[in-house]
Short mmCIF file of C-alpha atoms and ligand atoms in Angstrom, two decimals:
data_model
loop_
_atom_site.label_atom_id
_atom_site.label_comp_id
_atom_site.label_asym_id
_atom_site.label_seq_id
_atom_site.Cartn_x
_atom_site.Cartn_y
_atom_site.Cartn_z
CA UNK A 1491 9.20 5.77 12.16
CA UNK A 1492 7.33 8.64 13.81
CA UNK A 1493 9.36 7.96 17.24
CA UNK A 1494 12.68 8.74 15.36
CA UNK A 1495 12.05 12.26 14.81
CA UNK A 1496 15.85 13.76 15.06
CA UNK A 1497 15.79 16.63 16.85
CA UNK A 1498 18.74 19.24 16.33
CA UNK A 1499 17.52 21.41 19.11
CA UNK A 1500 16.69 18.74 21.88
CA UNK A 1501 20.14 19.91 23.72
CA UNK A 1502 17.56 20.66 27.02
CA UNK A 1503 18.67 20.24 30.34
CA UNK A 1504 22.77 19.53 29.16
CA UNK A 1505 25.01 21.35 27.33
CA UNK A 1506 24.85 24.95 25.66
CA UNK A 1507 21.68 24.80 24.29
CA UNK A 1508 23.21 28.31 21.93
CA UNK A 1509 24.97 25.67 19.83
CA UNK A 1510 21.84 24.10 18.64
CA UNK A 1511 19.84 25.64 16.25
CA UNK A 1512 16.70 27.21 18.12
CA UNK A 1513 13.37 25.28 17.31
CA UNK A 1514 11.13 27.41 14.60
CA UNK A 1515 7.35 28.32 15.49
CA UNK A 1516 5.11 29.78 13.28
CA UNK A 1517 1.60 30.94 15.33
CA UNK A 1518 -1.51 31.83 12.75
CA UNK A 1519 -4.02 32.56 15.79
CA UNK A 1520 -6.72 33.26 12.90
CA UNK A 1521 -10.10 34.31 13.65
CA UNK A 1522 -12.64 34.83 16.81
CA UNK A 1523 -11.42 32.43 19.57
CA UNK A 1524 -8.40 31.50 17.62
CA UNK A 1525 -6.81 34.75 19.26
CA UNK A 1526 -7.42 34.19 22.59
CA UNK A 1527 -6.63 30.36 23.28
CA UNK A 1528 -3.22 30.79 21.07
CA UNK A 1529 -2.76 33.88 23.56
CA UNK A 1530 -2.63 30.95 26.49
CA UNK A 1531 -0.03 28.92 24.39
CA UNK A 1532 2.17 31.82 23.90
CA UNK A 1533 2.54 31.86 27.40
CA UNK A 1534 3.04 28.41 27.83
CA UNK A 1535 5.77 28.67 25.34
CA UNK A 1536 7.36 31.32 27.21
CA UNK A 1537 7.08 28.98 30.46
CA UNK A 1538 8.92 27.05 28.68
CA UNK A 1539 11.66 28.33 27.50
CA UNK A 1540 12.26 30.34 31.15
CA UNK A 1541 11.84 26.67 32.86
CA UNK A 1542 12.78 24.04 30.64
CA UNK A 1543 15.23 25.89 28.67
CA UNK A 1544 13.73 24.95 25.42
CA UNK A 1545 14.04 27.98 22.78
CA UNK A 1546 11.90 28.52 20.09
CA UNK A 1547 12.13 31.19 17.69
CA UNK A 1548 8.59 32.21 17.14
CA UNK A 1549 7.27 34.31 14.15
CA UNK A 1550 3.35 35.52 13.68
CA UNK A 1551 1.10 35.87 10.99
CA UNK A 1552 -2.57 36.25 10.22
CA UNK A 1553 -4.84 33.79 8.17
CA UNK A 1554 -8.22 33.25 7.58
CA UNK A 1555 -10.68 36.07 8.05
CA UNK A 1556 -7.67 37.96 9.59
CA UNK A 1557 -5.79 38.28 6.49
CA UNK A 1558 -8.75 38.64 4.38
CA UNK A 1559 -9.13 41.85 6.26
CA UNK A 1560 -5.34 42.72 6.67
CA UNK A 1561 -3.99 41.62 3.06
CA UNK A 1562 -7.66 40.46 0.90
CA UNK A 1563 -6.67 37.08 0.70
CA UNK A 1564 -7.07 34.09 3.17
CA UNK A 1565 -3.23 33.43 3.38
CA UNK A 1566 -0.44 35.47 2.08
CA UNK A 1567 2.06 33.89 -0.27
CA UNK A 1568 4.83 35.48 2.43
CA UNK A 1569 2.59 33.34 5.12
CA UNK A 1570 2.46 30.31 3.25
CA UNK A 1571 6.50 30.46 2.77
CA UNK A 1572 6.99 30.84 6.57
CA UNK A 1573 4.79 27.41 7.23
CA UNK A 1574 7.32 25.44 4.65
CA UNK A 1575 10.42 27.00 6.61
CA UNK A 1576 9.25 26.12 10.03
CA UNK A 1577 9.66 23.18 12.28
CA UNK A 1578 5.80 23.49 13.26
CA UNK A 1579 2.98 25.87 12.70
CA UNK A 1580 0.83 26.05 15.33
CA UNK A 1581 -2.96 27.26 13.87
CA UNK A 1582 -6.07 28.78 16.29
CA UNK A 1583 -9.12 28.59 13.93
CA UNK A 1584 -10.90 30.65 10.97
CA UNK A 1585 -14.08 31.64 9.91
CA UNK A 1586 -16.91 33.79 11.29
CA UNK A 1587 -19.84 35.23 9.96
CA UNK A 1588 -17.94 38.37 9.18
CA UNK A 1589 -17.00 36.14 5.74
CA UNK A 1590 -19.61 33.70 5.33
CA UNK A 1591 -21.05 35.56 2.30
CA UNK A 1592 -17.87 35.19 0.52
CA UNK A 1593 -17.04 33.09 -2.94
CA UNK A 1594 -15.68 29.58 -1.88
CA UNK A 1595 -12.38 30.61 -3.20
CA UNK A 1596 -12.46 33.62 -0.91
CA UNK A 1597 -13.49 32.17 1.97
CA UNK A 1598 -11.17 32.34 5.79
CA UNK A 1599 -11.05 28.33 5.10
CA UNK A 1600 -9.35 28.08 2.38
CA UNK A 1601 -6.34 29.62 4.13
CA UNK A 1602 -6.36 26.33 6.54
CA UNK A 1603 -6.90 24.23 3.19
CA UNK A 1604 -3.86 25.33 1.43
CA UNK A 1605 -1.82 25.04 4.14
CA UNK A 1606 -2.87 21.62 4.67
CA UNK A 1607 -2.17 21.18 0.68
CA UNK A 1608 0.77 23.09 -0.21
CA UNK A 1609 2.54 21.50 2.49
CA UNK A 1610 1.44 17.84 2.06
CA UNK A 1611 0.06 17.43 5.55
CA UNK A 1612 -1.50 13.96 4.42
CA UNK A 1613 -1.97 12.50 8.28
CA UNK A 1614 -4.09 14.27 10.73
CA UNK A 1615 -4.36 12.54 13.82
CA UNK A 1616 -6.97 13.56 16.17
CA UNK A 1617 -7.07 11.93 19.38
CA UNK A 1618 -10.30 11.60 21.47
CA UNK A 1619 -9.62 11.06 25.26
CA UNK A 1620 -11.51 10.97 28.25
CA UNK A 1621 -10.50 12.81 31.10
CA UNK A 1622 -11.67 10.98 34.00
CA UNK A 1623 -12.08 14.33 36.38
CA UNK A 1624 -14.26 15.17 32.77
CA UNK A 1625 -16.29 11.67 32.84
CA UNK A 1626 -19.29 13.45 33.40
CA UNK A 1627 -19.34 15.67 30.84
CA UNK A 1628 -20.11 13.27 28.29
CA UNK A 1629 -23.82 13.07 26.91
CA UNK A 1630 -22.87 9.68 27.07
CA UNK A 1631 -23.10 7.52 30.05
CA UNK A 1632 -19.79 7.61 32.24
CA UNK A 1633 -19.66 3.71 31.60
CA UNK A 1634 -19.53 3.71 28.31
CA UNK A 1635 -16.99 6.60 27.58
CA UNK A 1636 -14.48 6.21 31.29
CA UNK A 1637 -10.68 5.80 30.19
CA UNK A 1638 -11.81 6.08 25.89
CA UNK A 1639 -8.57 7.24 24.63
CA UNK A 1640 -8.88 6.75 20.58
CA UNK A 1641 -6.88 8.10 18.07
CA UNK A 1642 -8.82 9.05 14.73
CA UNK A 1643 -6.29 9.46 11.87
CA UNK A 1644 -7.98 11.17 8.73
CA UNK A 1645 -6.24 11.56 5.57
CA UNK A 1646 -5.98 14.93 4.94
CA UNK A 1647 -5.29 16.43 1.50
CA UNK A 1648 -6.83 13.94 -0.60
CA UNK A 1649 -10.60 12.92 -1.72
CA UNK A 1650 -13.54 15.12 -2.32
CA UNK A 1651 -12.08 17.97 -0.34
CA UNK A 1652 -9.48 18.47 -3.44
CA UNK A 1653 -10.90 16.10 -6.26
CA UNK A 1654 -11.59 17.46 -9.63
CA UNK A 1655 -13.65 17.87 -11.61
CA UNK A 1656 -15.39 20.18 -9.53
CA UNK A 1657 -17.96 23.22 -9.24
CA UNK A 1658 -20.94 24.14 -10.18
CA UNK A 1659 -22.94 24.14 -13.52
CA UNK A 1660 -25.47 25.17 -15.70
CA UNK A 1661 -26.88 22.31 -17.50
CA UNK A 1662 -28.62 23.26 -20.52
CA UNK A 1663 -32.70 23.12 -19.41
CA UNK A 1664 -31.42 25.70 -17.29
CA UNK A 1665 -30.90 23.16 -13.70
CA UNK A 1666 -27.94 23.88 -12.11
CA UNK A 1667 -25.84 21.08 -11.16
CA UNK A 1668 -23.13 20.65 -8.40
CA UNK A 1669 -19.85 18.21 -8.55
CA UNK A 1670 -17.01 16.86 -6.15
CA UNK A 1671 -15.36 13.90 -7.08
CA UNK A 1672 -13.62 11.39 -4.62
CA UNK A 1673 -10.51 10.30 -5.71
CA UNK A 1674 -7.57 8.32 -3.89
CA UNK A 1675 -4.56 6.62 -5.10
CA UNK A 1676 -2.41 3.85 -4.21
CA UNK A 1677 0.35 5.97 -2.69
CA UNK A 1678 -2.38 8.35 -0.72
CA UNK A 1679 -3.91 4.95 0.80
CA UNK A 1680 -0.63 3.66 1.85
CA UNK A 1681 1.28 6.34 3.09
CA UNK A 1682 -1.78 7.56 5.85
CA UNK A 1683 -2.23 3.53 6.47
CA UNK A 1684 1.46 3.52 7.27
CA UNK A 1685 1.06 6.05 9.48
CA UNK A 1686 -2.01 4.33 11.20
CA UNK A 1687 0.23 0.90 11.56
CA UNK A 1688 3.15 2.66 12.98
CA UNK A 1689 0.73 4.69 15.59
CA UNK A 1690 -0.71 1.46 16.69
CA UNK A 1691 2.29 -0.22 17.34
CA UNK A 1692 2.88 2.29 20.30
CA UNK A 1693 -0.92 2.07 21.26
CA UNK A 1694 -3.18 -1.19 21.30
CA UNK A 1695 -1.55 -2.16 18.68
CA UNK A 1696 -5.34 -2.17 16.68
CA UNK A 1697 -6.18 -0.20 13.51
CA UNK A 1698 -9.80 -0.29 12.42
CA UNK A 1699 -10.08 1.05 8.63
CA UNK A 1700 -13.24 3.07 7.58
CA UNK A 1701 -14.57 3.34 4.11
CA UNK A 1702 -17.73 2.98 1.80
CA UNK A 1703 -16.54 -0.38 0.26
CA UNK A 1704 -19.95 -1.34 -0.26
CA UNK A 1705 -20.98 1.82 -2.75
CA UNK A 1706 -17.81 3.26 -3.65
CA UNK A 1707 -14.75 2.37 -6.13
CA UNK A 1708 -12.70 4.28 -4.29
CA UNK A 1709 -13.68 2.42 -1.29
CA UNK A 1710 -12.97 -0.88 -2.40
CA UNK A 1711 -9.24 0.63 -3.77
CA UNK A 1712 -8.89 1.89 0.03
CA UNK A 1713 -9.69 -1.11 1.83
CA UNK A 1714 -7.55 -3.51 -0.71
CA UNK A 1715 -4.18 -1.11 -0.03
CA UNK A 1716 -4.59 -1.05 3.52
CA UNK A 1717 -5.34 -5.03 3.57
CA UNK A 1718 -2.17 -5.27 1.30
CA UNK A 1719 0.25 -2.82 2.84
CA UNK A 1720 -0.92 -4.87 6.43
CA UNK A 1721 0.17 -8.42 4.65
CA UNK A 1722 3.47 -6.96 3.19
CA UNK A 1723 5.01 -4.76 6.72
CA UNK A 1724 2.55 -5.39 9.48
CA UNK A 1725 0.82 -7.86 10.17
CA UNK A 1726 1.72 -7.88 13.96
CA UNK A 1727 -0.78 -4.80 14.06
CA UNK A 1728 -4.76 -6.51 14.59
CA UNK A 1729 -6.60 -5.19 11.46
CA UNK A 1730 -10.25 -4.87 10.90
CA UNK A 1731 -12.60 -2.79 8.34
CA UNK A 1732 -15.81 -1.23 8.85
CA UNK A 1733 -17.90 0.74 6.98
CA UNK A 1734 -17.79 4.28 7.51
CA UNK A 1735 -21.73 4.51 8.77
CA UNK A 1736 -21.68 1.87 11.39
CA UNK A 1737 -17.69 3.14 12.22
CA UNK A 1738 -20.59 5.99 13.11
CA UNK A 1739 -22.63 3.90 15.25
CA UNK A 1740 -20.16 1.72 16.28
CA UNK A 1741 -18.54 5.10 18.08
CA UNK A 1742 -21.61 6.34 20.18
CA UNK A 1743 -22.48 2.51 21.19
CA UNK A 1744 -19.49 0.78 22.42
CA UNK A 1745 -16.28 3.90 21.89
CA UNK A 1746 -13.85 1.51 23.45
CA UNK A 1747 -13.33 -1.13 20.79
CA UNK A 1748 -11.62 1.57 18.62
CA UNK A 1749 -7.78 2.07 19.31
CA UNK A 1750 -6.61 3.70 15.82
CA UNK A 1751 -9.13 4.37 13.41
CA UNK A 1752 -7.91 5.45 9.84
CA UNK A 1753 -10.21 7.38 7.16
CA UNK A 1754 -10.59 9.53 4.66
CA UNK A 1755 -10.63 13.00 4.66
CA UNK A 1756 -14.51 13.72 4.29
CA UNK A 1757 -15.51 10.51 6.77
CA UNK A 1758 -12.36 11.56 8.67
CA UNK A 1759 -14.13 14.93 9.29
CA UNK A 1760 -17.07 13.73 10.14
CA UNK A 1761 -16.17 11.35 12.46
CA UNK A 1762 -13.25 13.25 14.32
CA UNK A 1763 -16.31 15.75 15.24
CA UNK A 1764 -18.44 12.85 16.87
CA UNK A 1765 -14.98 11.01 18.22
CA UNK A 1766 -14.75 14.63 19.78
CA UNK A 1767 -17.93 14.97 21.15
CA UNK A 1768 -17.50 11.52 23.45
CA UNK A 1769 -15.42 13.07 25.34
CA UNK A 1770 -17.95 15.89 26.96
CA UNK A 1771 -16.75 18.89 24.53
CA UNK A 1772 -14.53 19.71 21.30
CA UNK A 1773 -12.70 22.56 23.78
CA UNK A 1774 -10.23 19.14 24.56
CA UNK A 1775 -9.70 18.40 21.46
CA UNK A 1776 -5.86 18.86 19.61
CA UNK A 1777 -4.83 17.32 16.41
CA UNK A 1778 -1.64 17.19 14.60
CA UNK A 1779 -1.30 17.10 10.43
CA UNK A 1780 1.97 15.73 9.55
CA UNK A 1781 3.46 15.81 6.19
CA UNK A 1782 6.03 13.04 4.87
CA UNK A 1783 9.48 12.02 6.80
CA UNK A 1784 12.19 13.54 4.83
CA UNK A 1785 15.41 12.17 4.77
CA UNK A 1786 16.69 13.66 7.81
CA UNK A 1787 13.33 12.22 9.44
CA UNK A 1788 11.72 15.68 9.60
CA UNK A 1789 7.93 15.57 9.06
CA UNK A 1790 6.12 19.22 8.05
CA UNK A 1791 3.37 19.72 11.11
CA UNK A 1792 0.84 22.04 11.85
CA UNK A 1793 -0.98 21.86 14.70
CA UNK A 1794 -4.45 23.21 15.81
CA UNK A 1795 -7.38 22.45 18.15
CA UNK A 1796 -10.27 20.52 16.52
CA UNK A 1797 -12.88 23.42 17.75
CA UNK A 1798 -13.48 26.19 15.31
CA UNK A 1799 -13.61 29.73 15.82
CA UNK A 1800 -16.72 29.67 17.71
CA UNK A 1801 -17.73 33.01 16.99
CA UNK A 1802 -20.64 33.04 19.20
CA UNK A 1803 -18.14 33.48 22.56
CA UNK A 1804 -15.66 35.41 20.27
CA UNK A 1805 -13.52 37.86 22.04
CA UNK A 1806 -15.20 37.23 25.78
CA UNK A 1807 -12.08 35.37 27.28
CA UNK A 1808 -14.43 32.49 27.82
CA UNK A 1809 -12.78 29.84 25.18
CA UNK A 1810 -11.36 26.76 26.63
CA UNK A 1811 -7.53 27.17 25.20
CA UNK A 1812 -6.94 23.42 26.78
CA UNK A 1813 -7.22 21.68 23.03
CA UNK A 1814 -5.09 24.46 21.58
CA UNK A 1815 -2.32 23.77 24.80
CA UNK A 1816 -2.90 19.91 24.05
CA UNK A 1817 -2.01 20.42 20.62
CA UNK A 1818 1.11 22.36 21.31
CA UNK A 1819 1.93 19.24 23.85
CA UNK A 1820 1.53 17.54 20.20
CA UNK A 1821 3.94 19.37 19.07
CA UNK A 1822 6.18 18.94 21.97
CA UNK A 1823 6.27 15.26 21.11
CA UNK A 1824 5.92 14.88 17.21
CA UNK A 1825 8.24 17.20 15.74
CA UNK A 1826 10.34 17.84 18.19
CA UNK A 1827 10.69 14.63 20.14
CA UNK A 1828 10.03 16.02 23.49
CA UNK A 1829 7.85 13.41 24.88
CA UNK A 1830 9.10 14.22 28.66
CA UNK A 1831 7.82 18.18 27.99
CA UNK A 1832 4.63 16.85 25.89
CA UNK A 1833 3.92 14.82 29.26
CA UNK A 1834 4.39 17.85 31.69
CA UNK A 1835 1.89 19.75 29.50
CA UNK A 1836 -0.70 17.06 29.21
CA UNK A 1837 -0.08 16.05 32.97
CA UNK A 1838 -0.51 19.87 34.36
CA UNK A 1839 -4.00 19.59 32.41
CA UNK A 1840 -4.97 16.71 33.52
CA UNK A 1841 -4.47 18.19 37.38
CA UNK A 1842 -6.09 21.33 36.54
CA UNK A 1843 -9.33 19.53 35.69
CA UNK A 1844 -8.80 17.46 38.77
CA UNK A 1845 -8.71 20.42 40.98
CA UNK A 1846 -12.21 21.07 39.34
CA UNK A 1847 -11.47 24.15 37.86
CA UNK A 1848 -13.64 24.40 34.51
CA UNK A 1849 -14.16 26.84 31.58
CA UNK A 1850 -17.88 27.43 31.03
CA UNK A 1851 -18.04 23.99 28.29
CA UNK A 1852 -16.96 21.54 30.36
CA UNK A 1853 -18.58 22.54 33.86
CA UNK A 1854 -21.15 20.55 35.59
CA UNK A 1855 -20.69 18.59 38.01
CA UNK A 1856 -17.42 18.58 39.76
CA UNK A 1857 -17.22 21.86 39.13
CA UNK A 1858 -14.80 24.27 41.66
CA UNK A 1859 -14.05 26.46 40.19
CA UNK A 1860 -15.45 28.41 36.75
CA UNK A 1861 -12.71 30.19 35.19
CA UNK A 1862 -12.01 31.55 31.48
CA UNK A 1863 -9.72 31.66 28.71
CA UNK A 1864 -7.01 33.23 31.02
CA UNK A 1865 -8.39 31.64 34.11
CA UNK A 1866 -7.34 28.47 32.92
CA UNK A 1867 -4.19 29.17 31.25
CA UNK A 1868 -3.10 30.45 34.59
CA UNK A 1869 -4.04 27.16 36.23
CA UNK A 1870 -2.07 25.09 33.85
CA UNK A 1871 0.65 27.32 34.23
CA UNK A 1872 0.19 26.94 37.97
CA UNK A 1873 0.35 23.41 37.67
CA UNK A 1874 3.28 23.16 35.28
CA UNK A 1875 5.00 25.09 37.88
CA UNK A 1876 4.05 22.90 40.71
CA UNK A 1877 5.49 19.59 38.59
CA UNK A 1878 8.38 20.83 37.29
CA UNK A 1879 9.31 24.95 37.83
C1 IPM B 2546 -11.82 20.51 10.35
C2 IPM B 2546 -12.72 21.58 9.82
C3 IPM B 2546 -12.26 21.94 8.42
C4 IPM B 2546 -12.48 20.74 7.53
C5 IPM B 2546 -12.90 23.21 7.82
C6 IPM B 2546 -12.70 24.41 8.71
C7 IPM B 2546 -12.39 23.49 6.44
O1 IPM B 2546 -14.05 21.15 9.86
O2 IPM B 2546 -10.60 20.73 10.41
O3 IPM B 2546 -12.32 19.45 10.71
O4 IPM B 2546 -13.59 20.52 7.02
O5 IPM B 2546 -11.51 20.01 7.33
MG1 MG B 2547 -14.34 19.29 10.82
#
């Protein structure tokens, strides 16, 4: 179960918390605003461990376009080994134009996919919520997306993203043809849809299933293991399928139907970026990738805003760090099981934006006060303070 995450350093607020062993980080800021909004979490870490006596011991390390620069390759074998060792891995973004020209295999991206791979992060759950203090800031009309609160859960290390065969080729008359093949097995299906039942249960209590079931093989194998896992462990969860084009439409014309919605990794992408969009701007969004419980209940995690590394506001301290913070909050509550801290996080944002203070992608109206990267990590830090310093 995801709630039963044992926790060997959750001695906070009682005891010596030297006798437990000290919660490992590992930070891969990454590229363009990757830097600056995992700048903001640092500090919230530090508030932290100076105010809720939670200590983590934190290493660094560069991926993407950073370590193509530092070390030619998109992720060191020494980096990789530090994400298996940790507790949690907490990712800013990669990619810029710096790189774009680069061979696929080369490319700052790659870094992100084989740490998603290596470590079998097979659940990414990306939650869409709607600030109300942010109702506004939805293309959308305020009726239509006020309270959403959704959770998209894409599988993450299987389907066309790694299927093989795959590449590009010369066919003989000289045309060149491209391949990606979507694949998924029993065990990929049923372990994400696992995680999708278990989520509901402390939601709604509703998991909507997404696939191509009318064109695709692989379809029809994903929507007959998630109707079969659902008969054999839970059918108190409400179950429904859609397919993956009006799960599309469905989104943008009535949002709040959806509670869970589980998917593949390539309609998982695509959808957690319009999920995102409802709520006003992808500068909220955090998402967690969780790997399999072991036996002590421990689940690999990295965690990392949605947004990229947006290189057009690159290095002008105007990033909203907010889905980076939310996604340490994430963090707070899945690996380590500190739902009261993951609360004080996600509570101090909430007040922030309720004060109306605004980085440059959410403002409009309600606006106070326009602030930036900084800006607003000091007003969540102000408000963490206020709660609980
Ligand atoms: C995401 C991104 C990645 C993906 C890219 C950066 C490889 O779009 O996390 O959604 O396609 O998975
Ligand atoms: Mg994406």
């Amino acid at each position: 179960r995801l709630s039963e995450r044992r926790d060997v350093g959750a001695a906070k607020g009682e005891g010596d918390t030297t006798m437990a062993a000290n919660k490992k980080l590992l930070i891969l800021p990454g590229d363009g605003i990757g830097v600056e909004v995992m700048g903001e979490v640092r500090r919230v870490i530090d508030w932290m461990g100076k105010k809720r006596r939670l200590s983590f011991d934190i290493a660094e390390d560069k991926v993407g376009g950073a370590a193509i620069d530092a070390h030619g390759t998109p992720l060191t074998d020494e980096a990789m080994a530090k994400a298996q060792g940790v507790d949690a891995v907490l990712f800013g973004a990669v990619g810029g134009p710096k790189w774009d020209s680069l061979p696929f295999a080369q490319k700052p991206e790659r870094g992100l996919l084989r740490l998603r791979k290596e470590m079998e992060l097979f659940a990414n759950l990306r939650p869409a919520i709607v600030f109300d203090a942010l109702v506004d800031a939805s293309t959308l009309k305020p009726e239509v997306v006020k309270g959403l609160d959704i959770m998209i859960l894409r599988e993450l290390t299987g389907g066309v993203y790694f299927g093989t065969p795959r590449g590009i080729e010369t066919l003989p008359d000289g045309q060149r043809r491209g391949i990606n093949t979507q694949v998924y097995t029993t065990n990929e299906i049923r372990r994400v849809a696992a995680v999708a039942f278990e989520l509901a249960r402390k939601r709604k209590n509703r998991v909507c299933s997404a696939e191509k079931a009318n064109v695709m093989e692989s379809g029809v194998l994903w929507r007959e293991e998630v109707t079969r896992l659902h008969q054999e462990s839970y059918q108190d969860v409400e179950l429904t399928h859609m397919y993956a084009d009006n799960c599309a439409m469905q989104l943008l014309r009535n949002p709040r139907q959806f509670d869970v919605i589980v998917t593949d990794n390539l309609f998982g992408d695509i959808l957690s970026d319009e999920a995102a969009m409802l709520t006003g701007s992808l500068g909220m969004l955090p998402s967690a990738s969780l790997g399999a419980a072991d036996s002590s209940g421990r689940r690999k995690a990295l965690y990392e805003p949605v947004h990229g590394s947006a290189p057009d506001i690159a290095g002008q301290g105007l990033a909203n760090p907010v889905a980076a913070l939310m996604s340490f909050a994430m963090a707070l509550r899945y690996s380590f099981d500190l739902a009261e801290d993951a609360d004080l996080v996600e509570e101090a944002v909430r007040k922030t934006l309720d004060k109306g203070i605004r980085t440059g992608d959410i403002a409009g109206p309600g606006t106070v006060e326009k602030v930036g990267t900084k800006g607003m990590g000091d007003a969540v830090l102000g408000q963490l303070t206020a709660l609980a310093g």
